[in-house]
mmCIF file with all atom_site columns, C-alpha atoms in Angstrom:
data_model
loop_
_atom_site.group_PDB
_atom_site.id
_atom_site.type_symbol
_atom_site.label_atom_id
_atom_site.label_alt_id
_atom_site.label_comp_id
_atom_site.label_asym_id
_atom_site.label_entity_id
_atom_site.label_seq_id
_atom_site.pdbx_PDB_ins_code
_atom_site.Cartn_x
_atom_site.Cartn_y
_atom_site.Cartn_z
_atom_site.occupancy
_atom_site.B_iso_or_equiv
_atom_site.pdbx_formal_charge
_atom_site.auth_seq_id
_atom_site.auth_comp_id
_atom_site.auth_asym_id
_atom_site.auth_atom_id
_atom_site.pdbx_PDB_model_num
ATOM 1   C CA . MET A 1 1   ? 0.031   -0.024 0.078   1.00 0.00 ? 1459 MET A CA 1
ATOM 2   C CA . PRO A 1 2   ? 1.225   3.299  -0.857  1.00 0.00 ? 1460 PRO A CA 1
ATOM 3   C CA . THR A 1 3   ? 2.356   5.620  1.695   1.00 0.00 ? 1461 THR A CA 1
ATOM 4   C CA . PRO A 1 4   ? 1.654   9.556  0.971   1.00 0.00 ? 1462 PRO A CA 1
ATOM 5   C CA . ALA A 1 5   ? 5.486   10.140 0.912   1.00 0.00 ? 1463 ALA A CA 1
ATOM 6   C CA . SER A 1 6   ? 5.403   7.665  -2.155  1.00 0.00 ? 1464 SER A CA 1
ATOM 7   C CA . PHE A 1 7   ? 3.473   10.098 -4.365  1.00 0.00 ? 1465 PHE A CA 1
ATOM 8   C CA . CYS A 1 8   ? 6.378   12.833 -4.201  1.00 0.00 ? 1466 CYS A CA 1
ATOM 9   C CA . GLY A 1 9   ? 8.979   10.794 -5.604  1.00 0.00 ? 1467 GLY A CA 1
ATOM 10  C CA . SER A 1 10  ? 10.993  7.620  -5.284  1.00 0.00 ? 1468 SER A CA 1
ATOM 11  C CA . ASN A 1 11  ? 12.036  7.025  -2.096  1.00 0.00 ? 1469 ASN A CA 1
ATOM 12  C CA . GLY A 1 12  ? 10.158  9.763  -0.638  1.00 0.00 ? 1470 GLY A CA 1
ATOM 13  C CA . THR A 1 13  ? 12.423  12.224 -2.400  1.00 0.00 ? 1471 THR A CA 1
ATOM 14  C CA . VAL A 1 14  ? 11.054  15.527 -4.184  1.00 0.00 ? 1472 VAL A CA 1
ATOM 15  C CA . ARG A 1 15  ? 11.599  15.377 -7.990  1.00 0.00 ? 1473 ARG A CA 1
ATOM 16  C CA . ARG A 1 16  ? 12.749  18.245 -9.593  1.00 0.00 ? 1474 ARG A CA 1
ATOM 17  C CA . LEU A 1 17  ? 9.884   19.828 -12.216 1.00 0.00 ? 1475 LEU A CA 1
ATOM 18  C CA . ARG A 1 18  ? 11.673  20.334 -15.323 1.00 0.00 ? 1476 ARG A CA 1
ATOM 19  C CA . ARG A 1 19  ? 9.755   22.129 -18.100 1.00 0.00 ? 1477 ARG A CA 1
ATOM 20  C CA . ASP A 1 20  ? 10.032  19.523 -20.868 1.00 0.00 ? 1478 ASP A CA 1
ATOM 21  C CA . ARG A 1 21  ? 8.876   16.822 -18.202 1.00 0.00 ? 1479 ARG A CA 1
ATOM 22  C CA . LEU A 1 22  ? 6.006   19.089 -17.148 1.00 0.00 ? 1480 LEU A CA 1
ATOM 23  C CA . LYS A 1 23  ? 4.729   19.264 -20.638 1.00 0.00 ? 1481 LYS A CA 1
ATOM 24  C CA . LYS A 1 24  ? 5.004   15.520 -21.167 1.00 0.00 ? 1482 LYS A CA 1
ATOM 25  C CA . SER A 1 25  ? 3.488   14.278 -17.960 1.00 0.00 ? 1483 SER A CA 1
ATOM 26  C CA . PHE A 1 26  ? -0.193  13.771 -18.110 1.00 0.00 ? 1484 PHE A CA 1
ATOM 27  C CA . ILE A 1 27  ? -0.857  13.249 -14.356 1.00 0.00 ? 1485 ILE A CA 1
ATOM 28  C CA . ASN A 1 28  ? 0.339   16.041 -12.229 1.00 0.00 ? 1486 ASN A CA 1
ATOM 29  C CA . SER A 1 29  ? -1.450  17.928 -9.532  1.00 0.00 ? 1487 SER A CA 1
ATOM 30  C CA . THR A 1 30  ? -1.742  20.986 -11.280 1.00 0.00 ? 1488 THR A CA 1
ATOM 31  C CA . LEU A 1 31  ? -4.001  18.768 -13.842 1.00 0.00 ? 1489 LEU A CA 1
ATOM 32  C CA . LEU A 1 32  ? -5.905  17.100 -10.718 1.00 0.00 ? 1490 LEU A CA 1
ATOM 33  C CA . TYR A 1 33  ? -6.652  20.598 -9.318  1.00 0.00 ? 1491 TYR A CA 1
ATOM 34  C CA . ASN A 1 34  ? -8.109  21.495 -12.817 1.00 0.00 ? 1492 ASN A CA 1
ATOM 35  C CA . VAL A 1 35  ? -10.298 18.504 -13.297 1.00 0.00 ? 1493 VAL A CA 1
ATOM 36  C CA . GLN A 1 36  ? -11.328 18.790 -9.607  1.00 0.00 ? 1494 GLN A CA 1
ATOM 37  C CA . PHE A 1 37  ? -12.569 22.452 -10.355 1.00 0.00 ? 1495 PHE A CA 1
ATOM 38  C CA . ARG A 1 38  ? -14.345 21.859 -13.416 1.00 0.00 ? 1496 ARG A CA 1
ATOM 39  C CA . LEU A 1 39  ? -15.866 18.784 -12.014 1.00 0.00 ? 1497 LEU A CA 1
ATOM 40  C CA . SER A 1 40  ? -16.941 20.288 -8.941  1.00 0.00 ? 1498 SER A CA 1
ATOM 41  C CA . SER A 1 41  ? -18.123 23.471 -10.236 1.00 0.00 ? 1499 SER A CA 1
ATOM 42  C CA . THR A 1 42  ? -19.577 22.763 -13.504 1.00 0.00 ? 1500 THR A CA 1
ATOM 43  C CA . LYS A 1 43  ? -21.735 19.398 -12.257 1.00 0.00 ? 1501 LYS A CA 1
ATOM 44  C CA . ASN A 1 44  ? -23.133 21.509 -9.640  1.00 0.00 ? 1502 ASN A CA 1
ATOM 45  C CA . TYR A 1 45  ? -24.248 24.396 -12.017 1.00 0.00 ? 1503 TYR A CA 1
ATOM 46  C CA . ARG A 1 46  ? -25.359 22.602 -14.544 1.00 0.00 ? 1504 ARG A CA 1
ATOM 47  C CA . SER A 1 47  ? -27.631 20.463 -11.920 1.00 0.00 ? 1505 SER A CA 1
ATOM 48  C CA . SER A 1 48  ? -28.426 23.850 -10.650 1.00 0.00 ? 1506 SER A CA 1
ATOM 49  C CA . ALA A 1 49  ? -29.510 25.007 -14.042 1.00 0.00 ? 1507 ALA A CA 1
ATOM 50  C CA . TYR A 1 50  ? -31.348 21.684 -15.152 1.00 0.00 ? 1508 TYR A CA 1
ATOM 51  C CA . GLY A 1 51  ? -33.314 21.788 -11.534 1.00 0.00 ? 1509 GLY A CA 1
ATOM 52  C CA . THR A 1 52  ? -34.202 25.718 -12.397 1.00 0.00 ? 1510 THR A CA 1
ATOM 53  C CA . ALA A 1 53  ? -35.553 25.159 -15.685 1.00 0.00 ? 1511 ALA A CA 1
ATOM 54  C CA . LYS A 1 54  ? -37.452 22.060 -14.797 1.00 0.00 ? 1512 LYS A CA 1
ATOM 55  C CA . SER A 1 55  ? -39.260 23.515 -12.117 1.00 0.00 ? 1513 SER A CA 1
ATOM 56  C CA . GLY A 1 56  ? -39.708 26.806 -13.830 1.00 0.00 ? 1514 GLY A CA 1
ATOM 57  C CA . VAL A 1 57  ? -41.567 25.025 -16.737 1.00 0.00 ? 1515 VAL A CA 1
ATOM 58  C CA . GLY A 1 58  ? -43.735 23.756 -14.057 1.00 0.00 ? 1516 GLY A CA 1
ATOM 59  C CA . ILE A 1 59  ? -44.437 26.833 -12.240 1.00 0.00 ? 1517 ILE A CA 1
ATOM 60  C CA . SER A 1 60  ? -45.326 28.388 -15.699 1.00 0.00 ? 1518 SER A CA 1
ATOM 61  C CA . SER A 1 61  ? -47.769 25.774 -16.513 1.00 0.00 ? 1519 SER A CA 1
ATOM 62  C CA . MET A 1 62  ? -49.173 25.823 -13.022 1.00 0.00 ? 1520 MET A CA 1
ATOM 63  C CA . GLY A 1 63  ? -49.445 29.670 -13.415 1.00 0.00 ? 1521 GLY A CA 1
ATOM 64  C CA . VAL A 1 64  ? -51.734 29.517 -16.140 1.00 0.00 ? 1522 VAL A CA 1
ATOM 65  C CA . MET A 1 65  ? -54.182 27.545 -14.264 1.00 0.00 ? 1523 MET A CA 1
ATOM 66  C CA . ASN A 1 66  ? -53.666 29.099 -10.564 1.00 0.00 ? 1524 ASN A CA 1
ATOM 67  C CA . PRO A 1 67  ? -51.892 32.427 -10.577 1.00 0.00 ? 1525 PRO A CA 1
ATOM 68  C CA . GLY A 1 68  ? -52.412 32.743 -6.865  1.00 0.00 ? 1526 GLY A CA 1
ATOM 69  C CA . LEU A 1 69  ? -49.857 30.059 -6.101  1.00 0.00 ? 1527 LEU A CA 1
ATOM 70  C CA . VAL A 1 70  ? -46.898 31.131 -8.166  1.00 0.00 ? 1528 VAL A CA 1
ATOM 71  C CA . MET A 1 71  ? -44.807 32.983 -5.446  1.00 0.00 ? 1529 MET A CA 1
ATOM 72  C CA . ARG A 1 72  ? -45.645 30.109 -3.182  1.00 0.00 ? 1530 ARG A CA 1
ATOM 73  C CA . ASN A 1 73  ? -44.221 27.313 -5.315  1.00 0.00 ? 1531 ASN A CA 1
ATOM 74  C CA . ILE A 1 74  ? -40.968 29.229 -6.212  1.00 0.00 ? 1532 ILE A CA 1
ATOM 75  C CA . ILE A 1 75  ? -39.141 26.871 -3.530  1.00 0.00 ? 1533 ILE A CA 1
ATOM 76  C CA . PRO A 1 76  ? -37.894 24.279 -6.067  1.00 0.00 ? 1534 PRO A CA 1
ATOM 77  C CA . VAL A 1 77  ? -36.119 26.954 -7.938  1.00 0.00 ? 1535 VAL A CA 1
ATOM 78  C CA . VAL A 1 78  ? -34.551 28.579 -4.701  1.00 0.00 ? 1536 VAL A CA 1
ATOM 79  C CA . MET A 1 79  ? -33.555 24.950 -3.538  1.00 0.00 ? 1537 MET A CA 1
ATOM 80  C CA . ALA A 1 80  ? -31.906 24.077 -7.035  1.00 0.00 ? 1538 ALA A CA 1
ATOM 81  C CA . GLY A 1 81  ? -30.205 27.624 -6.847  1.00 0.00 ? 1539 GLY A CA 1
ATOM 82  C CA . VAL A 1 82  ? -28.136 26.402 -3.673  1.00 0.00 ? 1540 VAL A CA 1
ATOM 83  C CA . LEU A 1 83  ? -26.925 23.459 -5.307  1.00 0.00 ? 1541 LEU A CA 1
ATOM 84  C CA . GLY A 1 84  ? -24.276 25.621 -7.508  1.00 0.00 ? 1542 GLY A CA 1
ATOM 85  C CA . ILE A 1 85  ? -23.047 27.431 -4.263  1.00 0.00 ? 1543 ILE A CA 1
ATOM 86  C CA . TYR A 1 86  ? -21.946 23.746 -3.106  1.00 0.00 ? 1544 TYR A CA 1
ATOM 87  C CA . GLY A 1 87  ? -19.592 23.619 -5.832  1.00 0.00 ? 1545 GLY A CA 1
ATOM 88  C CA . LEU A 1 88  ? -18.343 27.064 -5.371  1.00 0.00 ? 1546 LEU A CA 1
ATOM 89  C CA . ILE A 1 89  ? -17.870 26.467 -1.585  1.00 0.00 ? 1547 ILE A CA 1
ATOM 90  C CA . VAL A 1 90  ? -15.749 23.208 -2.450  1.00 0.00 ? 1548 VAL A CA 1
ATOM 91  C CA . ALA A 1 91  ? -13.804 24.766 -5.053  1.00 0.00 ? 1549 ALA A CA 1
ATOM 92  C CA . VAL A 1 92  ? -12.736 27.751 -2.862  1.00 0.00 ? 1550 VAL A CA 1
ATOM 93  C CA . ILE A 1 93  ? -11.746 25.708 0.067   1.00 0.00 ? 1551 ILE A CA 1
ATOM 94  C CA . ILE A 1 94  ? -9.654  23.623 -2.125  1.00 0.00 ? 1552 ILE A CA 1
ATOM 95  C CA . GLN A 1 95  ? -8.075  26.625 -3.970  1.00 0.00 ? 1553 GLN A CA 1
ATOM 96  C CA . GLY A 1 96  ? -6.879  27.919 -0.600  1.00 0.00 ? 1554 GLY A CA 1
ATOM 97  C CA . SER A 1 97  ? -5.272  24.600 0.412   1.00 0.00 ? 1555 SER A CA 1
ATOM 98  C CA . ILE A 1 98  ? -2.964  24.767 -2.754  1.00 0.00 ? 1556 ILE A CA 1
ATOM 99  C CA . VAL A 1 99  ? 0.505   25.410 -2.121  1.00 0.00 ? 1557 VAL A CA 1
ATOM 100 C CA . ALA A 1 100 ? 2.801   27.119 -4.717  1.00 0.00 ? 1558 ALA A CA 1
ATOM 101 C CA . PRO A 1 101 ? 6.193   25.577 -5.947  1.00 0.00 ? 1559 PRO A CA 1
ATOM 102 C CA . GLN A 1 102 ? 9.241   26.854 -4.077  1.00 0.00 ? 1560 GLN A CA 1
ATOM 103 C CA . GLY A 1 103 ? 12.724  26.799 -5.625  1.00 0.00 ? 1561 GLY A CA 1
ATOM 104 C CA . GLY A 1 104 ? 11.574  24.460 -8.723  1.00 0.00 ? 1562 GLY A CA 1
ATOM 105 C CA . LEU A 1 105 ? 10.101  21.917 -6.094  1.00 0.00 ? 1563 LEU A CA 1
ATOM 106 C CA . SER A 1 106 ? 6.639   20.863 -6.088  1.00 0.00 ? 1564 SER A CA 1
ATOM 107 C CA . GLN A 1 107 ? 4.968   21.260 -2.385  1.00 0.00 ? 1565 GLN A CA 1
ATOM 108 C CA . TYR A 1 108 ? 1.462   19.926 -4.156  1.00 0.00 ? 1566 TYR A CA 1
ATOM 109 C CA . SER A 1 109 ? 1.709   16.375 -4.144  1.00 0.00 ? 1567 SER A CA 1
ATOM 110 C CA . LEU A 1 110 ? -0.316  13.799 -6.061  1.00 0.00 ? 1568 LEU A CA 1
ATOM 111 C CA . TYR A 1 111 ? -1.711  12.474 -2.852  1.00 0.00 ? 1569 TYR A CA 1
ATOM 112 C CA . THR A 1 112 ? -3.169  15.609 -2.249  1.00 0.00 ? 1570 THR A CA 1
ATOM 113 C CA . GLY A 1 113 ? -4.356  16.090 -5.739  1.00 0.00 ? 1571 GLY A CA 1
ATOM 114 C CA . PHE A 1 114 ? -6.346  12.777 -5.539  1.00 0.00 ? 1572 PHE A CA 1
ATOM 115 C CA . ALA A 1 115 ? -7.818  13.847 -2.716  1.00 0.00 ? 1573 ALA A CA 1
ATOM 116 C CA . HIS A 1 116 ? -8.970  17.003 -4.127  1.00 0.00 ? 1574 HIS A CA 1
ATOM 117 C CA . LEU A 1 117 ? -10.274 15.292 -7.031  1.00 0.00 ? 1575 LEU A CA 1
ATOM 118 C CA . ALA A 1 118 ? -12.032 12.825 -5.352  1.00 0.00 ? 1576 ALA A CA 1
ATOM 119 C CA . ALA A 1 119 ? -13.760 15.825 -3.342  1.00 0.00 ? 1577 ALA A CA 1
ATOM 120 C CA . GLY A 1 120 ? -14.937 17.463 -6.549  1.00 0.00 ? 1578 GLY A CA 1
ATOM 121 C CA . LEU A 1 121 ? -16.162 14.149 -7.912  1.00 0.00 ? 1579 LEU A CA 1
ATOM 122 C CA . CYS A 1 122 ? -18.320 13.468 -4.507  1.00 0.00 ? 1580 CYS A CA 1
ATOM 123 C CA . CYS A 1 123 ? -19.390 17.224 -4.401  1.00 0.00 ? 1581 CYS A CA 1
ATOM 124 C CA . GLY A 1 124 ? -20.156 17.466 -8.217  1.00 0.00 ? 1582 GLY A CA 1
ATOM 125 C CA . LEU A 1 125 ? -21.569 14.056 -8.839  1.00 0.00 ? 1583 LEU A CA 1
ATOM 126 C CA . SER A 1 126 ? -23.983 14.179 -5.669  1.00 0.00 ? 1584 SER A CA 1
ATOM 127 C CA . GLY A 1 127 ? -25.080 17.913 -6.943  1.00 0.00 ? 1585 GLY A CA 1
ATOM 128 C CA . LEU A 1 128 ? -25.993 16.451 -10.145 1.00 0.00 ? 1586 LEU A CA 1
ATOM 129 C CA . ALA A 1 129 ? -28.146 13.834 -8.592  1.00 0.00 ? 1587 ALA A CA 1
ATOM 130 C CA . ALA A 1 130 ? -29.667 16.385 -6.367  1.00 0.00 ? 1588 ALA A CA 1
ATOM 131 C CA . GLY A 1 131 ? -30.495 18.899 -9.236  1.00 0.00 ? 1589 GLY A CA 1
ATOM 132 C CA . MET A 1 132 ? -32.083 16.378 -11.265 1.00 0.00 ? 1590 MET A CA 1
ATOM 133 C CA . ALA A 1 133 ? -34.152 15.293 -8.379  1.00 0.00 ? 1591 ALA A CA 1
ATOM 134 C CA . ILE A 1 134 ? -35.042 18.391 -7.637  1.00 0.00 ? 1592 ILE A CA 1
ATOM 135 C CA . GLY A 1 135 ? -36.217 19.237 -11.419 1.00 0.00 ? 1593 GLY A CA 1
ATOM 136 C CA . ILE A 1 136 ? -38.296 16.419 -11.598 1.00 0.00 ? 1594 ILE A CA 1
ATOM 137 C CA . VAL A 1 137 ? -40.046 16.654 -8.203  1.00 0.00 ? 1595 VAL A CA 1
ATOM 138 C CA . GLY A 1 138 ? -40.351 20.329 -8.460  1.00 0.00 ? 1596 GLY A CA 1
ATOM 139 C CA . ASP A 1 139 ? -42.206 20.175 -11.911 1.00 0.00 ? 1597 ASP A CA 1
ATOM 140 C CA . ALA A 1 140 ? -44.387 17.222 -10.894 1.00 0.00 ? 1598 ALA A CA 1
ATOM 141 C CA . GLY A 1 141 ? -44.974 19.047 -7.611  1.00 0.00 ? 1599 GLY A CA 1
ATOM 142 C CA . VAL A 1 142 ? -45.841 22.406 -8.358  1.00 0.00 ? 1600 VAL A CA 1
ATOM 143 C CA . ARG A 1 143 ? -48.249 21.415 -11.076 1.00 0.00 ? 1601 ARG A CA 1
ATOM 144 C CA . ALA A 1 144 ? -50.020 18.784 -8.508  1.00 0.00 ? 1602 ALA A CA 1
ATOM 145 C CA . VAL A 1 145 ? -50.135 21.553 -5.973  1.00 0.00 ? 1603 VAL A CA 1
ATOM 146 C CA . GLY A 1 146 ? -51.601 23.924 -8.537  1.00 0.00 ? 1604 GLY A CA 1
ATOM 147 C CA . GLN A 1 147 ? -54.494 21.249 -8.551  1.00 0.00 ? 1605 GLN A CA 1
ATOM 148 C CA . GLN A 1 148 ? -54.619 19.941 -4.873  1.00 0.00 ? 1606 GLN A CA 1
ATOM 149 C CA . GLU A 1 149 ? -53.078 22.536 -2.444  1.00 0.00 ? 1607 GLU A CA 1
ATOM 150 C CA . LYS A 1 150 ? -52.922 19.807 0.397   1.00 0.00 ? 1608 LYS A CA 1
ATOM 151 C CA . LEU A 1 151 ? -49.931 18.272 -1.617  1.00 0.00 ? 1609 LEU A CA 1
ATOM 152 C CA . PHE A 1 152 ? -48.038 21.015 -0.921  1.00 0.00 ? 1610 PHE A CA 1
ATOM 153 C CA . VAL A 1 153 ? -46.169 19.899 2.482   1.00 0.00 ? 1611 VAL A CA 1
ATOM 154 C CA . GLY A 1 154 ? -45.608 16.572 0.997   1.00 0.00 ? 1612 GLY A CA 1
ATOM 155 C CA . MET A 1 155 ? -44.026 18.367 -2.217  1.00 0.00 ? 1613 MET A CA 1
ATOM 156 C CA . ILE A 1 156 ? -41.912 20.227 0.142   1.00 0.00 ? 1614 ILE A CA 1
ATOM 157 C CA . LEU A 1 157 ? -40.478 17.202 2.269   1.00 0.00 ? 1615 LEU A CA 1
ATOM 158 C CA . ILE A 1 158 ? -39.738 15.457 -1.087  1.00 0.00 ? 1616 ILE A CA 1
ATOM 159 C CA . LEU A 1 159 ? -37.603 18.535 -1.874  1.00 0.00 ? 1617 LEU A CA 1
ATOM 160 C CA . ILE A 1 160 ? -35.960 18.529 1.113   1.00 0.00 ? 1618 ILE A CA 1
ATOM 161 C CA . PHE A 1 161 ? -34.862 15.086 0.846   1.00 0.00 ? 1619 PHE A CA 1
ATOM 162 C CA . ALA A 1 162 ? -33.322 15.766 -2.414  1.00 0.00 ? 1620 ALA A CA 1
ATOM 163 C CA . GLU A 1 163 ? -31.472 18.477 -1.705  1.00 0.00 ? 1621 GLU A CA 1
ATOM 164 C CA . ALA A 1 164 ? -30.094 16.586 1.449   1.00 0.00 ? 1622 ALA A CA 1
ATOM 165 C CA . LEU A 1 165 ? -28.207 14.364 -1.354  1.00 0.00 ? 1623 LEU A CA 1
ATOM 166 C CA . GLY A 1 166 ? -26.293 17.360 -2.326  1.00 0.00 ? 1624 GLY A CA 1
ATOM 167 C CA . LEU A 1 167 ? -25.443 18.436 1.177   1.00 0.00 ? 1625 LEU A CA 1
ATOM 168 C CA . TYR A 1 168 ? -24.349 15.108 2.028   1.00 0.00 ? 1626 TYR A CA 1
ATOM 169 C CA . GLY A 1 169 ? -21.798 15.333 -1.035  1.00 0.00 ? 1627 GLY A CA 1
ATOM 170 C CA . LEU A 1 170 ? -20.814 18.611 0.289   1.00 0.00 ? 1628 LEU A CA 1
ATOM 171 C CA . ILE A 1 171 ? -20.225 17.379 3.923   1.00 0.00 ? 1629 ILE A CA 1
ATOM 172 C CA . VAL A 1 172 ? -18.040 14.280 2.485   1.00 0.00 ? 1630 VAL A CA 1
ATOM 173 C CA . ALA A 1 173 ? -16.171 16.651 0.080   1.00 0.00 ? 1631 ALA A CA 1
ATOM 174 C CA . LEU A 1 174 ? -15.208 18.936 2.840   1.00 0.00 ? 1632 LEU A CA 1
ATOM 175 C CA . ILE A 1 175 ? -13.794 16.038 4.805   1.00 0.00 ? 1633 ILE A CA 1
ATOM 176 C CA . LEU A 1 176 ? -12.157 14.760 1.586   1.00 0.00 ? 1634 LEU A CA 1
ATOM 177 C CA . SER A 1 177 ? -10.215 18.160 0.809   1.00 0.00 ? 1635 SER A CA 1
ATOM 178 C CA . GLN A 1 178 ? -8.910  18.262 4.285   1.00 0.00 ? 1636 GLN A CA 1
ATOM 179 C CA . ASN A 1 179 ? -6.845  14.855 3.430   1.00 0.00 ? 1637 ASN A CA 1
ATOM 180 C CA . SER A 1 180 ? -3.356  16.496 2.317   1.00 0.00 ? 1638 SER A CA 1
ATOM 181 C CA . TYR A 1 181 ? 0.435   15.429 2.370   1.00 0.00 ? 1639 TYR A CA 1
ATOM 182 C CA . THR A 1 182 ? 3.112   18.290 1.853   1.00 0.00 ? 1640 THR A CA 1
ATOM 183 C CA . CYS A 1 183 ? 6.366   17.178 0.045   1.00 0.00 ? 1641 CYS A CA 1
ATOM 184 C CA . ASP A 1 184 ? 9.424   17.821 2.081   1.00 0.00 ? 1642 ASP A CA 1
ATOM 185 C CA . ASN A 1 185 ? 12.300  19.952 0.183   1.00 0.00 ? 1643 ASN A CA 1
ATOM 186 C CA . ASN A 1 186 ? 15.219  17.664 1.690   1.00 0.00 ? 1644 ASN A CA 1
ATOM 187 C CA . ASN A 1 187 ? 16.570  17.277 -1.758  1.00 0.00 ? 1645 ASN A CA 1
#
């Protein structure tokens, strides 16, 4: 089983980063950070946009039949909008933990890069699932509430559980983002 020190170089020593090696290397910590940022942010933004659009269609359709309930049924749109903020939170926290190279030596190990990648995947994919659930439930729920107002509480409960999927992903991503290993500069 590899130790965090093995991600810095052979026998725990830090590899010198040369320009030609950096250009040829596919897996490096900067690439992992960029992938993490894109996964965390874009998945959450897309899910937020999908949930907002899908719920907005339901609100518009319901508003034709019962215009007095439009403002009351705007909750799915707000809940879908919150999902985009989760990705931003994870991206900002991970960006704050990145250490710049010093003297040509990388301080940001692959261990830390993979931990941050896992955090981005966790937050992004759980946000994607939550956004799709909020969009589908919001669309159908708002239309149902337009016909029978007693279904409002049930719709809100289902939306809360759908939002919890994204919140669980945010919590796990925050825990994963705290795993790090700093390469030592002995050599």
